[in-house]
Amino acid sequence: MAPASEEAYSARRPLSLRLALRHPRILRHVPAITLLVMLGPTAAGVVGTLLPAFGYLPALGGYAVSLEPWRALFATPGLGSSVRLSVSAGFVTTFLSLALVALIVAASQGTRMFALVQRALSPLLSVPHAAAAFGLAFLIAPSGWIARALSPWATGWETPPDVVILNDPAGLAMMAGLIVKEVPFLLLMTMAALGQIDARRSRQVALSLGYGPVVGWLKGVFPRVYPQIRLPVYAVLAYSMSVVDVAIILAPTTPPPLAVLLVRWLNDPDLALRFQASAGAVLQLLLVAGAIGIWRLGEIVVARLGRRWIEGGSRGRRDRAARGLAGLLAGACFLSVALGLVGLVVWSFAGLWSYPDTLPDNWTLRTWMRQADSLLAPVITTVTVGVAATGIALLLGLGCLENEVRFGQRPTTKSLWLLYLPLITPQIGFLFGLQTFLTAIDVDRSWGAVVLAHLVFVLPYVFLALADPYRTWDRRYAITAQCLGAGPDRVFWTVRLPMLLIPVLTAAAIGFAVSVGQYLPTLLIGAGRFATVTTEAVALASGGDRRVIGVYALLQMALPFLGFALAVGLPALLFRRRKGMTHAP
Amino acid sequence: MTTRPATAPRDIAPDPGAGLAVENLRIALHGRELLRLTTRVTPGTVVTVMGPSGSGKSTLLAFVMGLTDPAFSVQGRVLLDGRNITGLPPQARRVGILFQDDLLFPHLSVGGNLAFALPRAIADRRERRTRIEEALSLADLAGFADRDPATLSGGQRARVALVRVLLSEPLALLLDEPFSKLDAGLRRQFREFVFARARDQGLPVLMVTHDREDAEAAGGPIITLGAPADWE
C-alpha cells in the first residue's frame, strides 16, 4: 500500500509546495505594510509639522527658514495659561485615573465587585469621549440634573445659580470628563495585565501573610502590573494633554488649552496663522515628550519610596474605609457616564422643560424630526469610514498575528512601543502636518485620506484587542487540524477564525467605536468636507442647544453600541447550538 | 491516496521499510544535547517513550509531526513506510496525533469534526456521509453526527477524537499522554479501544506517557529517555 500513497504524494507535492511558497510571500509582507500604515502617516505628519514651524511651507509662500512662527507663537497673549492648562490637565488626569484604577482593583480583586466592574467596562469603553463629556456637562452644569434634583428643596434655587462649573478656568470640569473615560481604559489594561502575572495567587499569599486586601495588592501585585500598563498610562498622559473634543465641550475658552488654540488657528481664514500653529504643534509634541520624561522620573522615585514601604512590613489590616471609598468612586465614575447619557436621551425628547423641574413637562419627537434630514449624511459618513478603517485594521492585524504563528516570530517590547507610538504622539502634533503632506501629494480631502487617518488610531486598538486571544488560543487545535491534513490556510479559515470569532468581532467593534469617536482626524484631514456624528456634535457645543446636542451625542453613542451588539449577537446566533462556543476559547 | 481503500487493514507483511522510522535524531537546545534516538515502529505495534519533563518527549513528537520549535536544533530523518518525510509540512505527512484533551472543534458538530478529517479525495457527499456514519457506529456512537460535541460525555468525546484521526487515513499515529485526563475505568476501556483500532489498521503507534500502566498495556518496546544531567 505504501507505494500507492507515495505516488499520490508525489502528485500532490508540487501543489502543496507551490502553495507553501506563494502565500507566505504575501503574508510575510503584512507586518511591514502594517507598520507603514501606522507609522508612515505619523512620521510624515511630524515632518509636515516641523517644516512650517520653521517657516517652510511652499504652498503658502513660505520658502525661507526662519524663527518667525515661534516669535508669533510666543507673542500670543495667554499662551502661558494655555500651556499650564494642558500640562496640569495631563498630570492631574493621569495621576488620578491611575490612582483610582489601582484603588478599585486593589479593593475589588477576588470579590463580587470585580465581576461587576468587569461587566460595566465594555459599555463604558464604547461611549465616545465627546458623548461622555456632553453627558457629564448636562449632569453637573448649574442648570443640569444634579442641581435640578436638589432644587429648590435643598438649595433654594428657583433659577440656575450663577456659578462657573462648566468651562471653569482651572479646567476641573475637563479633567473630570477625561477621568471618567480614562479610568475604564486603564482598568481594561490592568485586568489584561493581571492575567499574565498570576495576580490571584499573589493576593492570596499576601492575605495569608496577614496583609489587608488593599495594601497586600498594592505591595504584592501593583509593582508587577505597572510595567505592563506603562504604555497605556503614557497614552493617557499624552491624550489628556492634547485632547480637543472634550476640551471644546468642558474646558475654559479664554484662554483654551493649547491644542484647542491650535485648532482655532488652523481653521482661521488667515492662512498665515498656520505657521505659528505648526510651531505650536511642535511645542505640544515637546510638552508631551517632556511630560512623559518627568512621569518616568516620577516612576523611579515612587519605585524607590515604594520599595521602602513594601519592605517596611506594615500590614494595613484596617482598610475597610479604603475599600468603601473604592466602591464609591468606581460607582461615581460609572454613574456619571451612565446618568449623563440618560440625560442626553431625555434632552433629545424633551419638550418644555423649565427649571428646576427634574423631568420635562412634556415629551416630543420634534427635535428628532427636525434633525432627521441633516442626520442621514453624517451617519452614513461615520459608518462607511468606520467600517472601512475597521475592515482594513482587522485584515492587517490578523495578517500580522498569522504571520507570527506561521513563521514563529516572537513579539518584542520594541514592537509594542511602535504600536503605541500613534497613541502617544499627540494628534494635533502630526495631523496638521499629515494634511500638508497629503495636500502635497494631492490626495487630501478625499474619503480615502479620512479612512487612512482613522486607520492610524483604529489599528493599534484592534491589534491590541486581537493579540491576546490570538496568542493564548490553544495551538494544539491547529496542530490537530494540520495532522488531519489541513494546510495553514485551511486551518486559518475553518478552525482558527471561527473559534476566535467572538474576540475578532469584539476587536472589530472596538475599532469601529474608536473610529466613530475620532474628531480631529476627520476635521483636519477631511478639511471640513466630511461631517460625522462626532464632528457635528462637537460643532454644536458652543451653540448650547441641548436638545440637538442630545440627538447627535445619542447617535454618537448608539453607533458603537450597535457594533458591540452585533459582536455579541452574531456569534450567539451562529453558534446557538454549540455550547462550547459560548465562552471565548 | 485515492488508490487505497481507506478502511482496509494494511499488509503487515515484513516489508523492511514499513512503519515509522526515526533515524539518527539528535535534538539540542542552546547547544545542550537533549536526546539522541534511532528507532523503528513496525505497523500494528506501539513503541512507548517515557521520561521526565524536559527529556525531549514532546520535541520528539513535534519532530515527527514536522512542527519542531525553531528554538531547538534538530538533526536526523523521519521515514514513513520507507518514504523520507523529514522536509514535508505537517499536513502532507499523514501522521495523526491524539493529545490528552480531545480537542474536538467546538464550532462544528460531531459529524462536522469527522468530515473535517475525511480526505477530500472522497468527493461524493453521500459517500462522505456514509463513511462518517460507519465510523461512528464502530465507536458505538451511531446517530451522533448532528450532536454538539459539548453535549457528549468525556468518554464519548475521546472516542470521537480517535475516530476523527483514523478517518484522516494516517499512516502512523502519535499519542501524547492521551489517557491521562480520563478516570481509571474509562481509561482502561479507551486505551484498549485505541490499541485495538491501531492494530486493526496496521498503524505504527508512537506513544509518549508518564504512566507505566499505559506502557505495559501497549505491549511494545519501551524507550526511557533520561533527564539531561544539568537540568536536574
Coordinates of C-alpha atoms in Angstrom, one line a residue, chain A:
Chain A
M1 CA 0.0 0.0 0.0
A2 CA 2.8 2.3 0.7
P3 CA 4.0 2.7 -2.9
A4 CA 0.4 3.8 -3.9
S5 CA 0.4 6.6 -1.3
E6 CA 3.9 7.5 -2.3
E7 CA 2.6 8.0 -5.8
A8 CA -0.3 10.0 -4.6
Y9 CA 2.0 12.2 -2.7
S10 CA 4.5 13.0 -5.4
A11 CA 1.5 14.0 -7.5
R12 CA 0.4 16.4 -4.7
R13 CA 3.7 17.7 -3.7
P14 CA 4.2 20.4 -6.4
L15 CA 0.8 21.9 -5.4
S16 CA 1.5 22.0 -1.7
L17 CA 5.0 23.3 -2.3
R18 CA 3.6 26.0 -4.6
L19 CA 1.0 27.0 -2.0
A20 CA 3.6 27.0 0.7
L21 CA 5.8 29.2 -1.3
R22 CA 3.3 31.6 -2.8
H23 CA 1.1 32.5 0.2
P24 CA 3.9 33.3 2.7
R25 CA 5.2 35.8 0.2
I26 CA 2.1 38.0 0.6
L27 CA 1.6 37.2 4.3
R28 CA 5.3 37.9 5.1
H29 CA 4.9 41.5 4.0
V30 CA 1.9 42.2 6.2
P31 CA 3.8 43.3 9.2
A32 CA 5.8 45.7 7.1
I33 CA 2.6 47.1 5.5
T34 CA 1.1 47.4 8.9
L35 CA 4.0 49.4 10.2
L36 CA 3.9 51.6 7.2
V37 CA 0.2 52.3 7.5
M38 CA 0.6 53.2 11.2
L39 CA 3.9 54.9 11.4
G40 CA 4.1 56.4 7.9
P41 CA 1.3 58.9 8.5
T42 CA 2.7 59.7 11.9
A43 CA 6.2 60.3 10.6
A44 CA 5.0 62.2 7.5
G45 CA 2.8 64.2 9.8
V46 CA 5.6 65.2 12.2
V47 CA 7.9 66.2 9.3
G48 CA 4.9 68.1 7.8
T49 CA 4.5 69.9 11.1
L50 CA 8.2 70.7 11.7
L51 CA 8.9 72.3 8.3
P52 CA 6.2 75.0 8.6
A53 CA 7.1 75.6 12.2
F54 CA 10.4 77.0 10.8
G55 CA 8.7 78.9 8.1
Y56 CA 8.9 76.4 5.2
L57 CA 5.6 75.8 3.5
P58 CA 5.8 76.5 -0.2
A59 CA 2.0 76.2 -0.7
L60 CA 1.6 79.3 1.5
G61 CA 4.6 81.0 0.2
G62 CA 7.0 80.1 3.0
Y63 CA 10.3 79.3 1.4
A64 CA 12.8 80.7 3.9
V65 CA 13.8 79.0 7.1
S66 CA 13.0 81.4 10.0
L67 CA 12.1 81.6 13.6
E68 CA 9.2 84.0 12.9
P69 CA 6.5 81.3 13.6
W70 CA 8.0 80.8 17.0
R71 CA 8.2 84.6 17.7
A72 CA 4.5 84.9 16.7
L73 CA 3.6 81.9 18.9
F74 CA 5.3 83.2 22.0
A75 CA 3.8 86.7 21.4
T76 CA 0.3 85.2 21.7
P77 CA -1.4 86.6 24.8
G78 CA -2.4 83.9 27.2
L79 CA -0.1 81.3 25.7
G80 CA 1.3 80.6 29.2
S81 CA -2.1 79.9 30.6
S82 CA -2.9 77.6 27.7
V83 CA 0.3 75.6 28.3
R84 CA -0.3 75.5 32.0
L85 CA -3.8 74.2 31.5
S86 CA -2.7 71.5 29.1
V87 CA 0.1 70.3 31.4
S88 CA -2.0 70.3 34.5
A89 CA -4.8 68.5 32.8
G90 CA -2.4 65.9 31.7
F91 CA -0.8 65.2 35.0
V92 CA -3.9 65.5 37.1
T93 CA -6.0 63.3 34.9
T94 CA -3.3 60.7 34.6
F95 CA -2.4 60.6 38.2
L96 CA -6.0 60.5 39.5
S97 CA -7.1 57.9 36.9
L98 CA -4.2 55.6 37.7
A99 CA -4.7 56.0 41.5
L100 CA -8.4 55.3 41.1
V101 CA -7.8 52.3 39.0
A102 CA -5.2 50.9 41.5
L103 CA -7.6 51.5 44.4
I104 CA -10.5 49.9 42.6
V105 CA -8.6 46.8 41.5
A106 CA -6.9 46.5 44.9
A107 CA -10.2 46.7 46.7
S108 CA -12.2 44.5 44.4
Q109 CA -9.9 41.7 43.1
G110 CA -11.3 38.4 44.3
T111 CA -14.6 39.9 45.3
R112 CA -18.0 40.2 43.7
M113 CA -17.3 43.9 42.9
F114 CA -14.6 42.8 40.5
A115 CA -17.0 40.9 38.3
L116 CA -19.3 43.9 38.4
V117 CA -16.6 46.3 37.4
Q118 CA -15.6 43.9 34.6
R119 CA -19.1 43.8 33.2
A120 CA -19.5 47.6 33.3
L121 CA -16.3 48.1 31.3
S122 CA -17.3 47.3 27.8
P123 CA -20.3 49.6 27.6
L124 CA -18.3 52.4 29.3
L125 CA -15.4 52.0 26.8
S126 CA -17.7 52.1 23.8
V127 CA -19.0 55.6 24.7
P128 CA -17.1 58.2 22.6
H129 CA -15.2 60.8 24.7
A130 CA -17.3 63.6 23.3
A131 CA -20.6 61.9 24.2
A132 CA -19.4 61.2 27.7
A133 CA -18.3 64.8 28.0
F134 CA -21.7 66.1 26.9
G135 CA -23.4 63.7 29.3
L136 CA -21.3 65.0 32.2
A137 CA -21.9 68.6 31.2
F138 CA -25.7 68.0 31.3
L139 CA -25.2 66.5 34.7
I140 CA -23.0 69.0 36.5
A141 CA -24.0 72.3 34.9
P142 CA -25.7 74.8 37.1
S143 CA -28.9 74.0 35.2
G144 CA -28.0 70.3 35.0
W145 CA -29.6 67.3 36.5
I146 CA -27.8 67.4 39.8
A147 CA -28.8 71.0 40.5
R148 CA -32.3 70.3 39.4
A149 CA -32.6 67.2 41.6
L150 CA -31.6 69.3 44.6
S151 CA -33.6 72.4 43.8
P152 CA -35.4 74.1 45.1
W153 CA -35.9 72.0 48.3
A154 CA -32.3 71.7 49.3
T155 CA -30.7 74.7 47.5
G156 CA -33.5 77.2 47.3
W157 CA -32.6 77.9 43.7
E158 CA -35.5 79.0 41.5
T159 CA -33.2 79.9 38.6
P160 CA -29.9 78.3 37.7
P161 CA -27.2 79.7 40.0
D162 CA -24.6 82.0 38.6
V163 CA -21.6 79.7 39.3
V164 CA -19.0 78.6 36.8
I165 CA -18.9 74.8 36.8
L166 CA -18.5 74.0 33.1
N167 CA -15.5 75.6 31.3
D168 CA -14.1 76.6 34.7
P169 CA -10.7 78.4 34.3
A170 CA -8.8 75.7 36.2
G171 CA -10.1 73.1 33.8
L172 CA -11.5 70.9 36.6
A173 CA -14.6 70.0 34.5
M174 CA -12.4 68.9 31.6
M175 CA -10.3 66.8 34.0
A176 CA -13.4 65.2 35.4
G177 CA -14.7 64.5 31.9
L178 CA -11.4 62.8 31.0
I179 CA -11.1 60.8 34.2
V180 CA -14.5 59.1 33.8
K181 CA -13.3 57.9 30.3
E182 CA -9.7 57.1 31.1
V183 CA -10.5 55.0 34.2
P184 CA -12.3 52.4 32.2
F185 CA -9.5 52.3 29.7
L186 CA -6.8 51.8 32.3
L187 CA -9.0 49.3 34.1
L188 CA -9.2 47.2 31.0
M189 CA -5.5 47.3 30.5
T190 CA -4.9 46.4 34.2
M191 CA -7.2 43.5 34.0
A192 CA -5.5 42.2 31.0
A193 CA -2.2 42.5 32.8
L194 CA -3.5 40.7 35.9
G195 CA -4.0 37.5 33.9
Q196 CA -0.4 37.5 32.9
I197 CA 1.2 37.6 36.3
D198 CA -1.0 35.2 38.3
A199 CA -2.3 38.0 40.5
R200 CA -4.9 35.9 42.2
R201 CA -2.4 33.7 44.0
S202 CA -0.1 36.6 44.8
R203 CA -3.0 38.2 46.5
Q204 CA -3.8 35.1 48.5
V205 CA -0.2 34.8 49.6
A206 CA -0.3 38.4 50.8
L207 CA -3.6 37.8 52.7
S208 CA -2.2 34.7 54.3
L209 CA 0.8 36.7 55.5
G210 CA -1.6 39.0 57.3
Y211 CA -1.9 41.9 54.9
G212 CA -5.2 43.7 54.3
P213 CA -6.5 43.2 50.8
V214 CA -5.8 46.8 49.6
V215 CA -2.3 47.1 51.0
G216 CA -1.5 43.5 50.1
W217 CA -2.4 44.2 46.5
L218 CA -0.6 47.4 46.3
K219 CA 2.5 45.9 47.7
G220 CA 2.4 42.4 46.1
V221 CA 0.7 42.9 42.8
F222 CA 0.8 46.5 41.6
P223 CA 4.6 46.7 41.2
R224 CA 4.3 43.9 38.7
V225 CA 1.2 45.3 37.0
Y226 CA 2.6 48.7 36.4
P227 CA 5.3 47.8 33.9
Q228 CA 2.6 46.1 31.8
I229 CA 0.4 49.2 31.8
R230 CA 3.2 51.7 31.4
L231 CA 2.5 52.4 27.8
P232 CA -1.3 52.8 28.2
V233 CA -0.5 55.2 31.1
Y234 CA 1.7 57.3 28.8
A235 CA -1.1 57.2 26.2
V236 CA -3.5 58.6 28.8
L237 CA -1.0 61.3 29.7
A238 CA -0.4 62.3 26.0
Y239 CA -4.1 62.2 25.3
S240 CA -5.2 64.3 28.3
M241 CA -2.5 66.9 27.4
S242 CA -3.6 67.3 23.8
V243 CA -7.3 66.4 23.7
V244 CA -9.5 68.7 21.6
D245 CA -13.1 67.5 21.5
V246 CA -13.5 67.1 25.3
A247 CA -11.7 70.4 25.8
I248 CA -14.1 72.2 23.4
I249 CA -17.0 70.9 25.5
L250 CA -15.7 71.2 29.0
A251 CA -12.5 73.3 29.1
P252 CA -12.3 77.1 29.5
T253 CA -12.4 79.1 26.3
T254 CA -10.3 82.2 27.0
P255 CA -7.6 81.0 27.0
P256 CA -8.3 77.4 26.0
P257 CA -5.9 74.5 26.4
L258 CA -3.0 74.6 23.8
A259 CA -4.5 72.0 21.4
V260 CA -7.8 73.9 21.1
L261 CA -5.9 77.1 20.5
L262 CA -4.0 75.4 17.7
V263 CA -7.2 74.0 16.1
R264 CA -8.6 77.5 16.1
W265 CA -5.6 78.9 14.3
L266 CA -5.7 76.1 11.8
N267 CA -9.4 76.8 11.0
D268 CA -8.8 80.5 10.8
P269 CA -9.3 82.1 7.3
D270 CA -6.0 83.9 7.8
L271 CA -3.7 81.2 6.4
A272 CA -0.6 83.0 7.8
L273 CA -1.7 81.7 11.3
R274 CA -0.8 78.2 10.1
F275 CA 2.9 78.9 10.6
Q276 CA 2.5 79.7 14.2
A277 CA 0.0 76.8 14.6
S278 CA 2.7 74.5 13.4
A279 CA 5.2 75.9 15.8
G280 CA 2.5 75.4 18.5
A281 CA 2.1 71.8 17.4
V282 CA 5.8 71.3 17.8
L283 CA 5.6 72.9 21.2
Q284 CA 2.7 70.4 22.0
L285 CA 4.9 67.5 20.9
L286 CA 7.8 68.7 23.1
L287 CA 5.5 69.2 26.1
V288 CA 4.2 65.7 25.8
A289 CA 7.7 64.3 25.4
G290 CA 8.8 66.3 28.4
A291 CA 5.8 65.3 30.5
I292 CA 6.5 61.6 29.7
G293 CA 10.1 62.1 30.8
I294 CA 9.0 63.7 34.0
W295 CA 6.5 60.9 34.6
R296 CA 9.3 58.4 34.0
L297 CA 11.4 60.2 36.7
G298 CA 8.4 60.1 39.0
E299 CA 8.1 56.4 38.4
I300 CA 11.7 55.9 39.6
V301 CA 11.2 58.0 42.7
V302 CA 7.9 56.2 43.5
A303 CA 9.5 52.9 43.0
R304 CA 12.3 53.8 45.5
L305 CA 9.9 55.0 48.1
G306 CA 7.6 52.2 47.4
R307 CA 10.2 49.6 47.9
R308 CA 11.0 51.0 51.4
W309 CA 7.2 51.0 52.1
I310 CA 6.8 47.4 50.9
E311 CA 9.8 46.2 52.9
G312 CA 8.7 48.1 56.0
G313 CA 6.1 45.3 56.5
S314 CA 3.1 47.4 57.6
R315 CA 0.0 45.3 57.0
G316 CA -2.8 47.8 56.5
R317 CA -5.3 45.4 58.1
R318 CA -7.9 48.1 58.8
D319 CA -8.7 49.0 55.2
R320 CA -12.5 48.9 55.2
A321 CA -12.7 52.7 54.6
A322 CA -10.3 52.4 51.6
R323 CA -12.5 49.6 50.2
G324 CA -15.6 51.6 50.7
L325 CA -14.1 54.6 49.1
A326 CA -13.0 52.5 46.1
G327 CA -16.5 51.2 45.6
L328 CA -17.9 54.7 45.9
L329 CA -15.5 56.2 43.4
A330 CA -16.0 53.4 40.9
G331 CA -19.7 53.8 41.3
A332 CA -19.4 57.6 40.8
C333 CA -17.4 57.1 37.6
F334 CA -19.9 54.7 36.2
L335 CA -22.9 56.7 37.2
S336 CA -21.6 60.0 35.9
V337 CA -21.3 58.4 32.4
A338 CA -24.5 56.4 32.6
L339 CA -26.7 59.2 34.1
G340 CA -25.1 61.7 31.7
L341 CA -26.1 59.5 28.8
V342 CA -29.6 59.1 30.1
G343 CA -29.7 62.9 30.4
L344 CA -28.8 63.1 26.7
V345 CA -31.7 60.9 25.8
V346 CA -34.1 62.9 27.9
W347 CA -33.0 66.2 26.4
S348 CA -33.4 64.9 22.9
F349 CA -37.0 64.0 23.6
A350 CA -37.7 67.0 25.9
G351 CA -40.5 69.5 25.1
L352 CA -40.8 72.3 27.5
W353 CA -38.5 71.8 30.5
S354 CA -38.5 74.5 33.0
Y355 CA -36.0 75.0 35.9
P356 CA -35.8 73.4 38.4
D357 CA -38.1 70.5 37.3
T358 CA -36.3 67.2 37.3
L359 CA -38.1 66.0 34.2
P360 CA -39.5 67.8 31.2
D361 CA -43.2 69.0 31.3
N362 CA -43.9 67.1 28.1
W363 CA -42.1 64.8 25.6
T364 CA -41.8 65.3 21.9
L365 CA -40.3 63.8 18.8
R366 CA -39.9 67.3 17.3
T367 CA -36.2 67.6 17.8
W368 CA -35.5 64.3 16.1
M369 CA -37.9 65.0 13.2
R370 CA -36.4 68.4 12.6
Q371 CA -32.9 67.0 12.5
A372 CA -33.9 63.9 10.5
D373 CA -32.9 65.3 7.1
S374 CA -29.5 66.5 8.2
L375 CA -28.7 63.4 10.3
L376 CA -28.5 61.0 7.4
A377 CA -25.4 62.2 5.7
P378 CA -23.2 62.3 8.9
V379 CA -24.4 58.9 9.9
I380 CA -23.6 57.4 6.5
T381 CA -20.1 59.0 6.6
T382 CA -19.5 57.8 10.1
V383 CA -20.5 54.2 9.3
T384 CA -18.7 54.0 5.9
V385 CA -15.4 55.5 7.2
G386 CA -15.7 53.4 10.4
V387 CA -16.4 50.1 8.6
A388 CA -13.6 50.7 6.1
A389 CA -11.0 51.6 8.7
T390 CA -12.0 48.7 10.9
G391 CA -12.0 46.3 8.0
I392 CA -8.5 47.2 6.9
A393 CA -7.3 47.2 10.5
L394 CA -8.7 43.7 11.0
L395 CA -7.1 42.4 7.8
L396 CA -3.7 43.8 8.8
G397 CA -4.0 42.8 12.4
L398 CA -5.0 39.2 11.6
G399 CA -2.2 39.1 8.9
C400 CA 0.4 40.1 11.4
L401 CA -0.7 37.6 14.0
E402 CA -1.0 34.8 11.5
N403 CA 2.5 35.8 10.4
E404 CA 3.7 35.3 14.0
V405 CA 2.1 31.9 14.2
R406 CA 3.3 30.6 10.8
F407 CA 6.8 31.8 10.9
G408 CA 7.4 31.5 14.6
Q409 CA 8.2 35.2 15.2
R410 CA 8.0 36.4 18.7
P411 CA 6.6 39.8 19.5
T412 CA 9.2 42.1 21.2
T413 CA 8.8 45.0 23.6
K414 CA 10.0 47.2 20.8
S415 CA 7.2 46.3 18.6
L416 CA 4.8 47.1 21.4
W417 CA 6.3 50.6 21.6
L418 CA 5.7 51.0 17.8
L419 CA 2.1 50.0 18.3
Y420 CA 1.6 52.7 21.0
L421 CA 3.5 55.4 19.1
P422 CA 0.4 56.8 17.3
L423 CA -1.4 56.7 20.6
I424 CA 1.4 58.5 22.5
T425 CA 2.0 61.1 19.8
P426 CA -0.5 64.0 20.3
Q427 CA -2.9 64.1 17.4
I428 CA -2.5 67.8 16.9
G429 CA 1.2 67.3 16.7
F430 CA 1.1 65.4 13.4
L431 CA -2.4 65.6 11.9
F432 CA -1.9 69.1 10.5
G433 CA 1.4 68.0 9.1
L434 CA -0.2 65.0 7.6
Q435 CA -2.8 67.2 6.0
T436 CA 0.0 69.3 4.5
F437 CA 1.7 66.2 3.3
L438 CA -1.5 64.8 1.7
T439 CA -2.1 68.1 0.0
A440 CA 1.4 68.0 -1.4
I441 CA 0.7 64.6 -3.0
D442 CA -2.8 65.7 -3.9
V443 CA -5.0 63.2 -2.0
D444 CA -6.2 65.4 0.8
R445 CA -9.9 66.0 1.5
S446 CA -10.7 62.6 0.0
W447 CA -12.7 59.9 1.6
G448 CA -9.7 57.6 1.4
A449 CA -7.5 60.1 3.2
V450 CA -10.0 60.3 6.1
V451 CA -10.1 56.5 6.3
L452 CA -6.3 56.4 6.4
A453 CA -6.2 59.0 9.2
H454 CA -8.7 56.9 11.2
L455 CA -6.8 53.8 10.5
V456 CA -3.7 55.2 12.3
F457 CA -5.7 55.2 15.5
V458 CA -8.0 52.3 14.9
L459 CA -5.2 49.8 14.1
P460 CA -3.4 49.9 17.4
Y461 CA -6.6 49.2 19.3
V462 CA -7.8 46.5 17.0
F463 CA -4.4 44.9 17.2
L464 CA -4.2 45.1 21.0
A465 CA -7.7 43.6 21.3
L466 CA -6.8 40.7 18.9
A467 CA -3.3 39.9 20.1
D468 CA -4.1 38.3 23.4
P469 CA -6.9 35.9 22.4
Y470 CA -4.9 35.0 19.3
R471 CA -1.7 34.3 21.1
T472 CA -3.3 32.4 24.0
W473 CA -5.5 30.3 21.8
D474 CA -4.7 26.6 22.3
R475 CA -2.3 25.9 19.5
R476 CA -3.0 22.2 19.7
Y477 CA -6.2 22.7 17.8
A478 CA -4.2 23.9 14.9
I479 CA -1.7 21.1 15.3
T480 CA -4.5 18.6 15.3
A481 CA -6.1 20.1 12.2
Q482 CA -2.7 20.1 10.4
C483 CA -2.1 16.5 11.3
L484 CA -5.6 15.7 9.9
G485 CA -4.3 17.0 6.6
A486 CA -5.3 20.7 6.6
G487 CA -2.8 23.2 5.3
P488 CA -2.2 26.6 7.1
D489 CA -4.8 28.4 5.0
R490 CA -7.5 25.9 5.8
V491 CA -6.5 25.9 9.4
F492 CA -6.9 29.7 9.5
W493 CA -10.3 29.8 7.7
T494 CA -12.0 26.8 9.1
V495 CA -10.6 26.4 12.6
R496 CA -8.8 29.4 14.0
L497 CA -11.1 32.2 12.7
P498 CA -14.4 30.5 13.6
M499 CA -13.1 29.6 17.0
L500 CA -11.9 33.1 17.6
L501 CA -14.9 34.7 16.1
I502 CA -16.0 36.3 19.4
P503 CA -12.7 38.1 20.1
V504 CA -12.4 39.0 16.4
L505 CA -15.8 40.6 16.3
T506 CA -15.1 42.3 19.6
A507 CA -11.9 43.8 18.2
A508 CA -13.9 45.0 15.2
A509 CA -16.5 46.6 17.5
I510 CA -13.7 48.3 19.5
G511 CA -12.1 49.5 16.2
F512 CA -15.4 50.9 15.0
A513 CA -16.1 52.6 18.3
V514 CA -12.6 54.3 18.1
S515 CA -13.4 55.4 14.6
V516 CA -16.8 56.9 15.5
G517 CA -15.2 58.8 18.3
Q518 CA -12.4 60.4 16.1
Y519 CA -12.8 64.2 16.0
L520 CA -9.6 65.8 14.9
P521 CA -8.6 63.4 12.2
T522 CA -12.0 63.8 10.5
L523 CA -11.9 67.6 10.9
L524 CA -8.3 68.2 9.7
I525 CA -7.7 65.5 7.1
G526 CA -11.3 65.9 5.7
A527 CA -10.8 69.6 5.7
G528 CA -14.3 70.1 6.9
R529 CA -15.8 68.2 3.9
F530 CA -16.6 65.1 5.9
A531 CA -19.1 65.6 8.7
T532 CA -19.5 62.7 11.1
V533 CA -21.8 62.5 14.1
T534 CA -18.8 63.4 16.3
T535 CA -17.7 66.4 14.3
E536 CA -21.3 67.6 14.2
A537 CA -21.9 67.1 17.9
V538 CA -18.7 68.9 18.9
A539 CA -19.6 71.7 16.5
L540 CA -22.8 72.2 18.3
A541 CA -21.1 72.6 21.7
S542 CA -20.8 76.4 21.5
G543 CA -24.4 76.8 20.4
G544 CA -25.7 75.2 23.5
D545 CA -29.0 73.8 22.1
R546 CA -29.2 70.9 24.4
R547 CA -32.0 69.1 22.5
V548 CA -30.0 69.0 19.3
I549 CA -26.8 68.1 21.1
G550 CA -28.7 65.3 22.8
V551 CA -29.7 63.9 19.4
Y552 CA -26.1 63.9 18.0
A553 CA -24.5 62.7 21.2
L554 CA -27.0 59.9 21.3
L555 CA -26.2 58.8 17.8
Q556 CA -22.5 59.0 18.7
M557 CA -23.2 56.5 21.4
A558 CA -25.7 54.4 19.6
L559 CA -23.5 53.6 16.6
P560 CA -20.6 51.9 18.7
F561 CA -23.3 50.3 20.8
L562 CA -24.8 48.7 17.7
G563 CA -21.3 47.4 16.8
F564 CA -20.9 45.8 20.2
A565 CA -24.5 44.4 20.0
L566 CA -23.6 42.8 16.6
A567 CA -20.3 41.4 18.1
V568 CA -22.2 39.7 20.8
G569 CA -25.3 38.8 18.8
L570 CA -23.8 37.3 15.7
P571 CA -21.7 34.5 17.4
A572 CA -24.6 33.8 19.7
L573 CA -26.8 33.3 16.6
L574 CA -24.3 31.4 14.6
F575 CA -23.3 29.1 17.4
R576 CA -26.6 28.9 19.2
R577 CA -26.3 25.1 19.1
R578 CA -22.7 24.9 20.1
K579 CA -22.3 25.1 23.9
G580 CA -18.5 25.0 23.6
M581 CA -18.6 28.4 21.8
T582 CA -20.5 30.4 24.3
H583 CA -17.3 31.3 26.2
A584 CA -14.5 32.8 24.2
P585 CA -11.9 30.0 23.9

